[in-house]
Amino acid sequence: MLCPRDRVCVRKSGGGGFAINSGSKFIASAPIYGAAGGLTDGGFGRFDNQLDAVFPTANGTVNWEAIYSIGYESHHELALIGKGLHQESLQRQRHAILLLPGLLRGRFPDLFDGMIIGAPAIHYGQQQVNHLFPDVVEQTIGYYPPPCELEKIMNLTIAACDSRDGTIDGVLTRSDLCQLHFNINSTIGQHFSCPAETTSENLKKHISVSYSTPAQNGTVTAQGALAASIMLDGLHTLYGKPAHIWYQPGAACSDAETQYNSDTDETSPAYDVLKEWMELGWKCYADSLQTQWPDLTDFRAAGGKIIHYHGEIRREHPDRFLGPLHYHESVRTTVYPDVSYNESTQALGDWYRLFLVVPGAAHCELNPYEANGPFPQTNIGVMIDWVENGVFPTTLNATHLAGDNVGANAQLCAFPLRPLWTNNGTTMDGVYDQASIDTWQYDFDAWSLPLY
Ligand code: CA
């Protein structure tokens, strides 16, 4: 790739399970900004190989070299090589902008001038096991809601909470207000109807599976509302201590979907067993994949800047929204101990900008259930302007990619400010709302150690 100017962009995996990169679709945007981009194969043999191509090793043991490679080492090396080549060609000062690092923070504090973090994977141990949580909820209460029932609850939640952000546009921008004011039991008795359908998906590129779902008709039951309510509360131990987080209200409950024609006969573990599995993953991958190191003092001292953005209504990974939000708060209390909330938030916001949230967005993309929400498209340009020209991103530039306002610009608020529209939805302000902020604060009492 040509290196027309003095910038290097490194692309980390954007989720995608075990993927070490996301192909060329993201680095292709680097030259637009006069930057160079690069990919790594992580040492997995091919650029389209994922971790599972080399993990576990043939004798069934952990391939630690591959784990540390996907954890951070391959991206460290990619950045060094990219900067070196760039310097060789231009003999100028280089800046490195890392996209979606997730796993690199806390290491190599002076390697990157800026980090653009979208939907980072944090709390690996908890995150993976958490996918099983809704299944355990359903088995524990002895009720398996039809997918159409959960979808109805989601649609009713969005409809009921849509206007709380000040504009009725089909986008639930303030899930915090929904959490405070919406009673999920109000969905009980509402009629749902879905046609028969067959869907298919590829599991890690290896196996194609399809699911057939018959036509569904019925009304939302008290048990269905109860299942959704317990899931939204997140995993608690049998003694009622919170172990982790789940979706925000209004999210599609894809993990909770029951499937018809299943020929398996497996039993689910109890809540406390899930917690034990989470702890096992945490211990096993604490220094590679857990990615919760909160002390970014050195990164800040080196002048590093962070743009962290995230979809509020996650579909695929419930805690990959709230986990990173909790991490942001952990950085605040670690770097600025014994300082008031407002003072430390102000100080952190000078170099670590959390854009909470992309209204209605899902994982790292548009949410098909709320297409009127915008999505940020110019993050590299925003970061380059911040690093090189001192243009501070008070809000984050975004664009409506679908829905009623395609092509229109939008500005996203930085946490803890939350968007609120007035004047019939024509004026958006970032408001400070303590009750809202309090809904995003978590104490994970189930653990004997801090979960940052
Ligand atoms: Ca709305």
GROMACS .gro file of N, CA, C and O and ligand atoms in nm, residues 162-163 165 167-173, ligand 1:
model
   41
  162ASP      N    1  -3.920   0.491   2.287
  162ASP     CA    2  -3.871   0.573   2.176
  162ASP      C    3  -3.873   0.722   2.209
  162ASP      O    4  -3.774   0.795   2.191
  163SER      N    5  -3.986   0.770   2.262
  163SER     CA    6  -4.004   0.915   2.278
  163SER      C    7  -3.927   0.971   2.397
  163SER      O    8  -3.919   1.094   2.412
  165ASP      N    9  -3.625   1.002   2.448
  165ASP     CA   10  -3.510   1.085   2.407
  165ASP      C   11  -3.555   1.216   2.344
  165ASP      O   12  -3.473   1.298   2.304
  167THR      N   13  -3.757   1.250   2.072
  167THR     CA   14  -3.795   1.242   1.932
  167THR      C   15  -3.846   1.101   1.900
  167THR      O   16  -3.783   1.002   1.937
  168ILE      N   17  -3.961   1.097   1.835
  168ILE     CA   18  -4.020   0.967   1.798
  168ILE      C   19  -3.972   0.931   1.659
  168ILE      O   20  -4.024   0.980   1.558
  169ASP      N   21  -3.866   0.849   1.653
  169ASP     CA   22  -3.804   0.817   1.525
  169ASP      C   23  -3.773   0.669   1.512
  169ASP      O   24  -3.697   0.627   1.424
  170GLY      N   25  -3.832   0.589   1.602
  170GLY     CA   26  -3.804   0.446   1.597
  170GLY      C   27  -3.670   0.408   1.655
  170GLY      O   28  -3.628   0.292   1.647
  171VAL      N   29  -3.599   0.505   1.715
  171VAL     CA   30  -3.467   0.478   1.773
  171VAL      C   31  -3.473   0.501   1.924
  171VAL      O   32  -3.506   0.609   1.970
  172LEU      N   33  -3.438   0.398   1.997
  172LEU     CA   34  -3.435   0.406   2.142
  172LEU      C   35  -3.296   0.457   2.182
  172LEU      O   36  -3.203   0.380   2.204
  173THR      N   37  -3.283   0.588   2.187
  173THR     CA   38  -3.152   0.647   2.213
  173THR      C   39  -3.120   0.649   2.361
  173THR      O   40  -3.004   0.652   2.399
  453CA      CA   41  -3.627   0.816   1.975
   0.00000   0.00000   0.00000
